[in-house]
mmCIF file of C-alpha atoms in Angstrom:
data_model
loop_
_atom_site.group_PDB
_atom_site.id
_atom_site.type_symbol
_atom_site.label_atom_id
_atom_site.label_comp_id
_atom_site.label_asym_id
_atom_site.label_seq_id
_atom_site.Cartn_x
_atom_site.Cartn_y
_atom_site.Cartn_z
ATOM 1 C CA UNK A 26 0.000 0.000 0.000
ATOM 2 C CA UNK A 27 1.080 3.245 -0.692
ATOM 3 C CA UNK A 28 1.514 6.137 2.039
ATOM 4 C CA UNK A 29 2.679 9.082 -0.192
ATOM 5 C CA UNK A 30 0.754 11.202 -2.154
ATOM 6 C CA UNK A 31 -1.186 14.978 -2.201
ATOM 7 C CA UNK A 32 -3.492 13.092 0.189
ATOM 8 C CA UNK A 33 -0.606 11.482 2.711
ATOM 9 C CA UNK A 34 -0.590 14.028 5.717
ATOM 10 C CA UNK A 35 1.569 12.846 8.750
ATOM 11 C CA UNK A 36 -2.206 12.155 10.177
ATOM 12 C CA UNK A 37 -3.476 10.039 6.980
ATOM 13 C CA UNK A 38 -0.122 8.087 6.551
ATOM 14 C CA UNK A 39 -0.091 7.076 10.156
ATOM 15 C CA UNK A 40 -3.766 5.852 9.574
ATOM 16 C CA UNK A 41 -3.140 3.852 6.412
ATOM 17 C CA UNK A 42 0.289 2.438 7.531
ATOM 18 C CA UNK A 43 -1.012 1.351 11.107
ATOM 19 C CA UNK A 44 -3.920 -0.357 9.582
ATOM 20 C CA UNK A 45 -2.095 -2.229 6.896
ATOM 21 C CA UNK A 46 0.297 -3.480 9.991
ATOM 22 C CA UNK A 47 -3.121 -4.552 11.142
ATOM 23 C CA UNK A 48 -4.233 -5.985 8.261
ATOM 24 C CA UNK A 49 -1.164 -8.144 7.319
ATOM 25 C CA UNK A 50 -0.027 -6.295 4.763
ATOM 26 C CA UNK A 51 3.369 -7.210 3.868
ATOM 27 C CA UNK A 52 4.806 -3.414 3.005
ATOM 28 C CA UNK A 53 4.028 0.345 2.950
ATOM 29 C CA UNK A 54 5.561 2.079 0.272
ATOM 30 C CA UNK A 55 6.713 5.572 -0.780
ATOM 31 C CA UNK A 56 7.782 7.566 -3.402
ATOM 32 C CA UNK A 57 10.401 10.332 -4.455
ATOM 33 C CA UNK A 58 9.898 13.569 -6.276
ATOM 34 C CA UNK A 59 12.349 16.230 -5.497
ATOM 35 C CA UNK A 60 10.942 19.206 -7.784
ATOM 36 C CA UNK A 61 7.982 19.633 -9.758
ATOM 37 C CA UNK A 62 8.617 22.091 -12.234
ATOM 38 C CA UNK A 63 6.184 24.751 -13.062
ATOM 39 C CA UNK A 64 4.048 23.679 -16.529
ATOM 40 C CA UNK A 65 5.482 20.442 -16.288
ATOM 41 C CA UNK A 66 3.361 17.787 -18.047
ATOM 42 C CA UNK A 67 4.129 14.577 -15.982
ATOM 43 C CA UNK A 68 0.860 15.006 -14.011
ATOM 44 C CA UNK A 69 -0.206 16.595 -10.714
ATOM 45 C CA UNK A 70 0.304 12.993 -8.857
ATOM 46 C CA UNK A 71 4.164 14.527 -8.450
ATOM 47 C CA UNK A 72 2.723 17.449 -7.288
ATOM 48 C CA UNK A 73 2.707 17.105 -3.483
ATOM 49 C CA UNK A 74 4.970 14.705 -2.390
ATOM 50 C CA UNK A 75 6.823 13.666 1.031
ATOM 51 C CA UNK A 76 10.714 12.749 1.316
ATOM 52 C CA UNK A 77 10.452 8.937 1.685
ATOM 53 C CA UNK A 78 13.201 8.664 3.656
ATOM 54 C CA UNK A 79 11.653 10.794 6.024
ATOM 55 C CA UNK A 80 8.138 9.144 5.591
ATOM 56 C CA UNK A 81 9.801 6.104 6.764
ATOM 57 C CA UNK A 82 11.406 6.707 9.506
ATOM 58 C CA UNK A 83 8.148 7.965 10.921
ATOM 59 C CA UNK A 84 6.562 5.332 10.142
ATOM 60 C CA UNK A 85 9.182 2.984 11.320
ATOM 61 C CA UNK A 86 8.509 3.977 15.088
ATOM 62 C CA UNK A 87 4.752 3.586 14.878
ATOM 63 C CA UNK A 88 4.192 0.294 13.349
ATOM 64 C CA UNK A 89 5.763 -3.239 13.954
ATOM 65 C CA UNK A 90 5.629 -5.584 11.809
ATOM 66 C CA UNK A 91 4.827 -4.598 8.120
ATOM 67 C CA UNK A 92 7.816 -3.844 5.446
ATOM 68 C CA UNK A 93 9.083 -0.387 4.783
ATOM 69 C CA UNK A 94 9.655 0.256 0.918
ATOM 70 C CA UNK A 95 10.753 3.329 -1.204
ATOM 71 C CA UNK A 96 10.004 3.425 -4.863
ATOM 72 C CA UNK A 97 12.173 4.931 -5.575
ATOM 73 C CA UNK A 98 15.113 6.968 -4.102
ATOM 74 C CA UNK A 99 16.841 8.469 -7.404
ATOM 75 C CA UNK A 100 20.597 7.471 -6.671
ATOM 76 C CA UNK A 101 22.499 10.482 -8.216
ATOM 77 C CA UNK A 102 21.027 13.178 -5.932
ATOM 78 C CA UNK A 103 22.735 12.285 -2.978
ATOM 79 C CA UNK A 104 25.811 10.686 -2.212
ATOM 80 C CA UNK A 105 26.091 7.164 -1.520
ATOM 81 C CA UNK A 106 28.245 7.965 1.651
ATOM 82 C CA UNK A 107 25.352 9.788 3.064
ATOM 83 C CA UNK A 108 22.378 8.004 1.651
ATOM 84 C CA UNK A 109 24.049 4.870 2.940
ATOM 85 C CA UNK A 110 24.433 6.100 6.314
ATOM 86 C CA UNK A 111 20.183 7.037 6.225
ATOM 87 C CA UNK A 112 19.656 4.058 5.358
ATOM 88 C CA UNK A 113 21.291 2.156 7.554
ATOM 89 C CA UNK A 114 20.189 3.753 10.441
ATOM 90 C CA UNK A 115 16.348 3.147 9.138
ATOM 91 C CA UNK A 116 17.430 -0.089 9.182
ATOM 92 C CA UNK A 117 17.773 -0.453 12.405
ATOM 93 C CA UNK A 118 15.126 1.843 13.864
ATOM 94 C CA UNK A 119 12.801 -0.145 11.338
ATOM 95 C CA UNK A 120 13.956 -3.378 13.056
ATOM 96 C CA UNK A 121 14.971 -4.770 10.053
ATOM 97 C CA UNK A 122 12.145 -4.071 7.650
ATOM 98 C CA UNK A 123 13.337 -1.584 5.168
ATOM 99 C CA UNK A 124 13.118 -2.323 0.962
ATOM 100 C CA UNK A 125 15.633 -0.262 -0.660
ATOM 101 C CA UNK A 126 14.390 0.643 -4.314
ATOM 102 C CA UNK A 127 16.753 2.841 -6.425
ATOM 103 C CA UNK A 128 16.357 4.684 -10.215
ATOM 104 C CA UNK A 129 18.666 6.850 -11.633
ATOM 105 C CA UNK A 130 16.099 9.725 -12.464
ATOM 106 C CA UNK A 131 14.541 10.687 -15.529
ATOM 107 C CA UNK A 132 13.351 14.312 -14.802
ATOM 108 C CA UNK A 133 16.228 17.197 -16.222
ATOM 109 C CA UNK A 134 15.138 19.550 -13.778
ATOM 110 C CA UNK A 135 16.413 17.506 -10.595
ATOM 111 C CA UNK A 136 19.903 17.079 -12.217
ATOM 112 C CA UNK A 137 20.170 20.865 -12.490
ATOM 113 C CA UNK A 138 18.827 21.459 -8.412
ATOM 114 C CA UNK A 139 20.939 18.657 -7.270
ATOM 115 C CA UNK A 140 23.983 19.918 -9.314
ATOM 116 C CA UNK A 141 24.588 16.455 -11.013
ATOM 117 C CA UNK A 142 24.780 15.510 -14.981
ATOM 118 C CA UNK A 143 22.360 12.913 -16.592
ATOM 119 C CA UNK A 144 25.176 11.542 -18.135
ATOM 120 C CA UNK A 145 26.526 8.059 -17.584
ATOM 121 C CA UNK A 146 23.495 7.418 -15.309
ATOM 122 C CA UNK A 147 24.201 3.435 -15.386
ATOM 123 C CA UNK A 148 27.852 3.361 -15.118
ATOM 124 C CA UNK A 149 27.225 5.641 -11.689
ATOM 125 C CA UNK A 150 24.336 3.107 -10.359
ATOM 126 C CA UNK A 151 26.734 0.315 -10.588
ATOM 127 C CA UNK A 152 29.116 2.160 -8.732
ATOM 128 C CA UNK A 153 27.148 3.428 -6.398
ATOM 129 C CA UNK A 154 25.461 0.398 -5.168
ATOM 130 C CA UNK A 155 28.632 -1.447 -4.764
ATOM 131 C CA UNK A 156 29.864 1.362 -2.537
ATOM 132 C CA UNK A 157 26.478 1.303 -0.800
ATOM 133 C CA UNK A 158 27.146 -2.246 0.246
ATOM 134 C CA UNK A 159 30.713 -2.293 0.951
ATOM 135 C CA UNK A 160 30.195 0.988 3.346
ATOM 136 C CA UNK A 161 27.026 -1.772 5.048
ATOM 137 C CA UNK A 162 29.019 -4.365 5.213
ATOM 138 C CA UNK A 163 33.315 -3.420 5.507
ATOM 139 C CA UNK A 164 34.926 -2.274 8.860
ATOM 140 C CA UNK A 165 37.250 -0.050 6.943
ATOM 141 C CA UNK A 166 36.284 1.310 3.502
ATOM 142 C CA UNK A 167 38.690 2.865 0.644
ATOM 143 C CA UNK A 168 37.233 3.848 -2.913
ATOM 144 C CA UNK A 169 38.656 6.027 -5.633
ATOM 145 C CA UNK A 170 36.160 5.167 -8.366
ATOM 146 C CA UNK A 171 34.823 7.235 -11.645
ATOM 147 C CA UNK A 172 32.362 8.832 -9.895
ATOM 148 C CA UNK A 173 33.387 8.554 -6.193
ATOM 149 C CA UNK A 174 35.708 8.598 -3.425
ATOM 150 C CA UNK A 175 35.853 7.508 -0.108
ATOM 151 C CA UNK A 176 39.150 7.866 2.162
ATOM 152 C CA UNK A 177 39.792 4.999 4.094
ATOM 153 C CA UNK A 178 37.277 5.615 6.798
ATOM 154 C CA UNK A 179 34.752 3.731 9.243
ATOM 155 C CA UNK A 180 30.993 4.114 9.042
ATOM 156 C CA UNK A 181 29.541 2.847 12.034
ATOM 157 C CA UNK A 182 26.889 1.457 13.265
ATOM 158 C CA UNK A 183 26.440 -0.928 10.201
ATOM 159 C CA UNK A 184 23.126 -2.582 9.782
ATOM 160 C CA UNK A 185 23.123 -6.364 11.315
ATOM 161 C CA UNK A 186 21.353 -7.283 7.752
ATOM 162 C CA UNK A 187 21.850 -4.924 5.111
ATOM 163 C CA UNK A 188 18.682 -3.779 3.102
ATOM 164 C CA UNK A 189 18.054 -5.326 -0.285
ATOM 165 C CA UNK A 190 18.373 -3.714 -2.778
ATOM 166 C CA UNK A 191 16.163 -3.029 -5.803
ATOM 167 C CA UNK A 192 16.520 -1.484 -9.314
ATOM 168 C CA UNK A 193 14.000 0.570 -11.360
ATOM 169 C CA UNK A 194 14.619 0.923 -14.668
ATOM 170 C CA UNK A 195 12.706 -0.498 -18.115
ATOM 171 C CA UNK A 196 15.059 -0.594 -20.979
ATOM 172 C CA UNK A 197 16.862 -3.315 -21.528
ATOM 173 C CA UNK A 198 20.088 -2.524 -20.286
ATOM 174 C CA UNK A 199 18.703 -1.238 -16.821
ATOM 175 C CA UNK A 200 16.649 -5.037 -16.669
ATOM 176 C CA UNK A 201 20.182 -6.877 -16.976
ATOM 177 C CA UNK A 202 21.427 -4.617 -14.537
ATOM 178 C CA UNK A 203 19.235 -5.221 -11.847
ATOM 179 C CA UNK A 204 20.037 -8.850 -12.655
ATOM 180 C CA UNK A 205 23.572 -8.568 -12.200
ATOM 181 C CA UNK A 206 23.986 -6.791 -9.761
ATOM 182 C CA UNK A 207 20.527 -5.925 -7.263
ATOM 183 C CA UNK A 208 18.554 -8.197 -4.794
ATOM 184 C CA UNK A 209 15.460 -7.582 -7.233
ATOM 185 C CA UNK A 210 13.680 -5.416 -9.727
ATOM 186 C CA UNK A 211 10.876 -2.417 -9.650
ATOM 187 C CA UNK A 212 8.339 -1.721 -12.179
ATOM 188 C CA UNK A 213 7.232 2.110 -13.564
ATOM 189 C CA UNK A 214 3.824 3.094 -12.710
ATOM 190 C CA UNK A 215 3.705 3.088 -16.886
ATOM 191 C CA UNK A 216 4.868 -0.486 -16.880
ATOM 192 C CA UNK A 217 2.735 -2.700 -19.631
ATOM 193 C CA UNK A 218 1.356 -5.586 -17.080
ATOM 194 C CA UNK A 219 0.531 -7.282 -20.183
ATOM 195 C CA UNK A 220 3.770 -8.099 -20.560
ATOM 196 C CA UNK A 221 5.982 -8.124 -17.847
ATOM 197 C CA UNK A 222 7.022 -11.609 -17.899
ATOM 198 C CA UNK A 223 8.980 -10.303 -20.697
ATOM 199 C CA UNK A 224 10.855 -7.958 -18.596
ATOM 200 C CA UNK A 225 11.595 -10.321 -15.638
ATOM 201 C CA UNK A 226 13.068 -12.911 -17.639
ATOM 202 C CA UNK A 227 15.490 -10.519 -19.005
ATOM 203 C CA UNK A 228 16.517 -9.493 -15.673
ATOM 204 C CA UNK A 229 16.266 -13.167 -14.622
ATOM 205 C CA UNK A 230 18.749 -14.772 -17.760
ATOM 206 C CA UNK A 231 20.892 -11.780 -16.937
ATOM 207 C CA UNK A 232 21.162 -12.903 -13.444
ATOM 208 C CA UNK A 233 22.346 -16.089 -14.688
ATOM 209 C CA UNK A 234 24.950 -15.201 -16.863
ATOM 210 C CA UNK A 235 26.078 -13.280 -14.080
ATOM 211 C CA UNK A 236 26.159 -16.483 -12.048
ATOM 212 C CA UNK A 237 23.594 -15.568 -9.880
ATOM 213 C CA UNK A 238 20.476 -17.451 -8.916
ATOM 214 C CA UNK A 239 17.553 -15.798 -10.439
ATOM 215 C CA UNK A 240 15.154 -17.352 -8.107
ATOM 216 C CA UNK A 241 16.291 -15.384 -5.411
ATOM 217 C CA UNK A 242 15.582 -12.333 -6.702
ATOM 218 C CA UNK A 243 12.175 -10.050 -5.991
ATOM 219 C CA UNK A 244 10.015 -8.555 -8.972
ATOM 220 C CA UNK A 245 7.857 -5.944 -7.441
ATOM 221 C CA UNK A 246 5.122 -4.115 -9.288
ATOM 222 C CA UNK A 247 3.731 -0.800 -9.200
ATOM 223 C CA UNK A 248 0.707 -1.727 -9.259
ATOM 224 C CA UNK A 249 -1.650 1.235 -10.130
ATOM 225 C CA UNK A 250 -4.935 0.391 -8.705
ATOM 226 C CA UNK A 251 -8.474 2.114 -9.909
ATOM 227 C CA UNK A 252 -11.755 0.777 -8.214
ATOM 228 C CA UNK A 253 -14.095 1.317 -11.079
ATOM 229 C CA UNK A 254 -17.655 -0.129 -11.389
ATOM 230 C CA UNK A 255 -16.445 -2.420 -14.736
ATOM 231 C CA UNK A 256 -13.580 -3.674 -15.974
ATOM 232 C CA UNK A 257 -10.835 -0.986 -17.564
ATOM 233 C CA UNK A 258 -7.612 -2.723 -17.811
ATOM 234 C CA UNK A 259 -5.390 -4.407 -15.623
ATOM 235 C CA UNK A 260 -5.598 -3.360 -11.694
ATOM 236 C CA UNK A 261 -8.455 -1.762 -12.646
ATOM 237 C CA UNK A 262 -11.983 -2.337 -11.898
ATOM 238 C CA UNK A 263 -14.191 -3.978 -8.905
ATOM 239 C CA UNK A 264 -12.468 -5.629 -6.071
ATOM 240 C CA UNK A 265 -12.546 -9.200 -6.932
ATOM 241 C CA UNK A 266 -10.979 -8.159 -10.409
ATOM 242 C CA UNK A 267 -8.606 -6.524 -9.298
ATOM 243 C CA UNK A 268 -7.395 -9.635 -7.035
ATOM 244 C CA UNK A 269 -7.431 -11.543 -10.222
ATOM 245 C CA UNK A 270 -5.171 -9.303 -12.077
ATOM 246 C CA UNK A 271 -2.861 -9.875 -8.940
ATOM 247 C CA UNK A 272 -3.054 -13.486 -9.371
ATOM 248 C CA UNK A 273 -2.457 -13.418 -12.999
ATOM 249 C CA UNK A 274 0.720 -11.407 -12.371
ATOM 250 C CA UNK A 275 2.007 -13.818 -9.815
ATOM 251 C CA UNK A 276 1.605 -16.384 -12.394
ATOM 252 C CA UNK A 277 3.479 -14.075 -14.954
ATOM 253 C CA UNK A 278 6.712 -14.092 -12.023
ATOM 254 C CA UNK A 279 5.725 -11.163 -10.252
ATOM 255 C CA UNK A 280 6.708 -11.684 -6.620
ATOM 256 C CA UNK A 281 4.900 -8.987 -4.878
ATOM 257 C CA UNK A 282 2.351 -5.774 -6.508
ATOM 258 C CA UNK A 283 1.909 -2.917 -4.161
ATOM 259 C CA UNK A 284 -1.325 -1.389 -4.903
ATOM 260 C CA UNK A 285 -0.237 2.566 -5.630
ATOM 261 C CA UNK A 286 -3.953 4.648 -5.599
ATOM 262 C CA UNK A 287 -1.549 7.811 -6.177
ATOM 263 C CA UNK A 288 -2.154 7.572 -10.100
ATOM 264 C CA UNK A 289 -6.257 7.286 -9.789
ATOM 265 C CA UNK A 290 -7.149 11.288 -10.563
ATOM 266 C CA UNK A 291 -9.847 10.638 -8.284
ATOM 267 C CA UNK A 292 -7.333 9.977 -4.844
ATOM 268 C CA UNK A 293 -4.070 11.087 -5.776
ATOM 269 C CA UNK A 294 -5.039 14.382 -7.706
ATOM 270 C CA UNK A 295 -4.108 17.427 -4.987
ATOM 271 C CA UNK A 296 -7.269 19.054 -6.130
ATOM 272 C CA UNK A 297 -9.007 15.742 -4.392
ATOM 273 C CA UNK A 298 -10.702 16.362 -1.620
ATOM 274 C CA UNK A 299 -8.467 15.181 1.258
ATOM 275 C CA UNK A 300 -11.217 13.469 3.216
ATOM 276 C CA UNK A 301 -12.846 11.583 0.497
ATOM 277 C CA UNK A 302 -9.576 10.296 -0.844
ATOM 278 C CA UNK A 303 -8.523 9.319 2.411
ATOM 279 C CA UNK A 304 -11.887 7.361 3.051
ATOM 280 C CA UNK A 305 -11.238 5.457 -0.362
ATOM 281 C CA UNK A 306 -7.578 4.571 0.334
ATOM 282 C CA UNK A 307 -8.880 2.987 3.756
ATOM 283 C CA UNK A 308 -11.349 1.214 2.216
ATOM 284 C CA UNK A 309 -9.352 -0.152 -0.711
ATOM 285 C CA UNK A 310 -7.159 -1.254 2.015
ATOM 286 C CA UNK A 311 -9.759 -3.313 3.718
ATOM 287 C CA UNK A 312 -10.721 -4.469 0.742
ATOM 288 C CA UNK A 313 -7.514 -5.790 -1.092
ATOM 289 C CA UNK A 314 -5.937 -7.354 2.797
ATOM 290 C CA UNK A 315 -4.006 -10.559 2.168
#
């Protein structure tokens, strides 16, 4: 279930995550948007939008036993020194429970704020999530890469069990990426459900080749849920279609779909009324509980 959103006040994500700890849910997820740039045409959705780390933290202390996710944390706006010390202290405030999704952003804009080229996007993931888990996992860690460096230094308290981490990404060369090198892959909210088997057996033969059991790894969809009166495409429609669709996509490799009600105009829309979106997202929950 998603807690971020036009809709998400400290109030309403507190609601939704406690209940879906309740409910036996098996995450809570969030979302990153650093700017929204005036006339933009990516949709109001991005609009109004918490800091998941943040988000997470909060919600770390007030629930206790449902999964903490981010999708996702756009890797080249922060450095992985810092973002790795975050991180690992959610870790352990969260008990254990945090999903680590990262992209490598998309949106000009951000690179420009966060003082950081688009260029070479993939060549900096790969370095950054190696450093990520050295600095989680190494008493002592040196680095002089392309991108970064790290005098030989401590970063302590390390997490007892690292995060896993998971990739975003949909072209080809970000699938085989995630399986080389990630615990798992992330779906777009644009992803074509129709056919992601497609996608996860890229990411699963690249895992292979890489030598690494593609069993193991998590495929997570975004799933974006409408509750319509009829059927309107996958995720979309009545409740008990909607739990279809999910089964079909499990059948299709999908390990887990979080059910994002950001994208429906009618919730995650800041011109929604607060209230009634907030009464929809709680019922949706209800509705959709394991």
């Amino acid at each position: 279930m998603p807690v971020s959103g036009s809709w998400a006040t400290p109030e309403n994500m507190r609601r939704i995550a406690r209940r879906a700890d309740e409910l036996g849910y098996h995450g809570v997820w969030a979302f990153q948007r650093l700017l929204y740039p005036e006339g933009h045409a990516m949709g109001p959705v991005y609009r109004s939008v918490q800091d998941p780390v943040v988000a997470l933290a909060y919600l770390a202390g007030i629930t206790e036993r449902v999964r903490l996710g981010v999708a996702v944390l756009n890797l080249p706006f922060v450095s992985p020194v810092l973002l790795a010390k975050q991180l690992s202290t959610l870790q352990q405030v969260s008990g254990g429970r945090l999903d680590v999704g990262l992209g490598l952003g998309w949106l000009p804009e951000e690179f420009t704020a966060s003082g950081v080229p688009m260029e070479r996007r993939g060549r900096r993931a790969e370095e950054y999530v190696g450093l990520l888990r050295r600095l989680w996992t190494e008493d002592v860690v040196e680095h002089r890469g392309e991108f970064y460096e790290v005098p030989r230094s401590h970063q302590d308290p390390r997490p007892a069990t690292p995060p896993p981490v998971l990739l975003g990404g949909t072209a080809r060369v970000a699938l085989e990426r995630a399986g080389r090198i990630a615990d798992g892959w992330i779906s777009s909210s644009r992803a074509d459900l129709g056919t992601i088997d497609q996608q996860i057996a890229i990411v699963k033969e690249a895992a292979r080749e890489a030598g690494r059991d593609p069993d193991a790894l998590r495929f997570v969809v975004r799933g974006v849920t409408r509750v319509r009166p009829a059927d309107e495409g996958p995720l979309t429609g009545p409740y008990d279609k909607i739990r279809r669709d999910v089964e079909e996509l499990a059948a299709r490799g999908v390990t887990e779909v979080f059910h994002d009600l950001n994208f429906d105009p009618e919730i995650g829309n800041p011109e929604a009324d607060p209230g009634e979106s907030l009464r929809r997202a709680e019922e949706a929950l209800d509705a959709l509980a394991p």
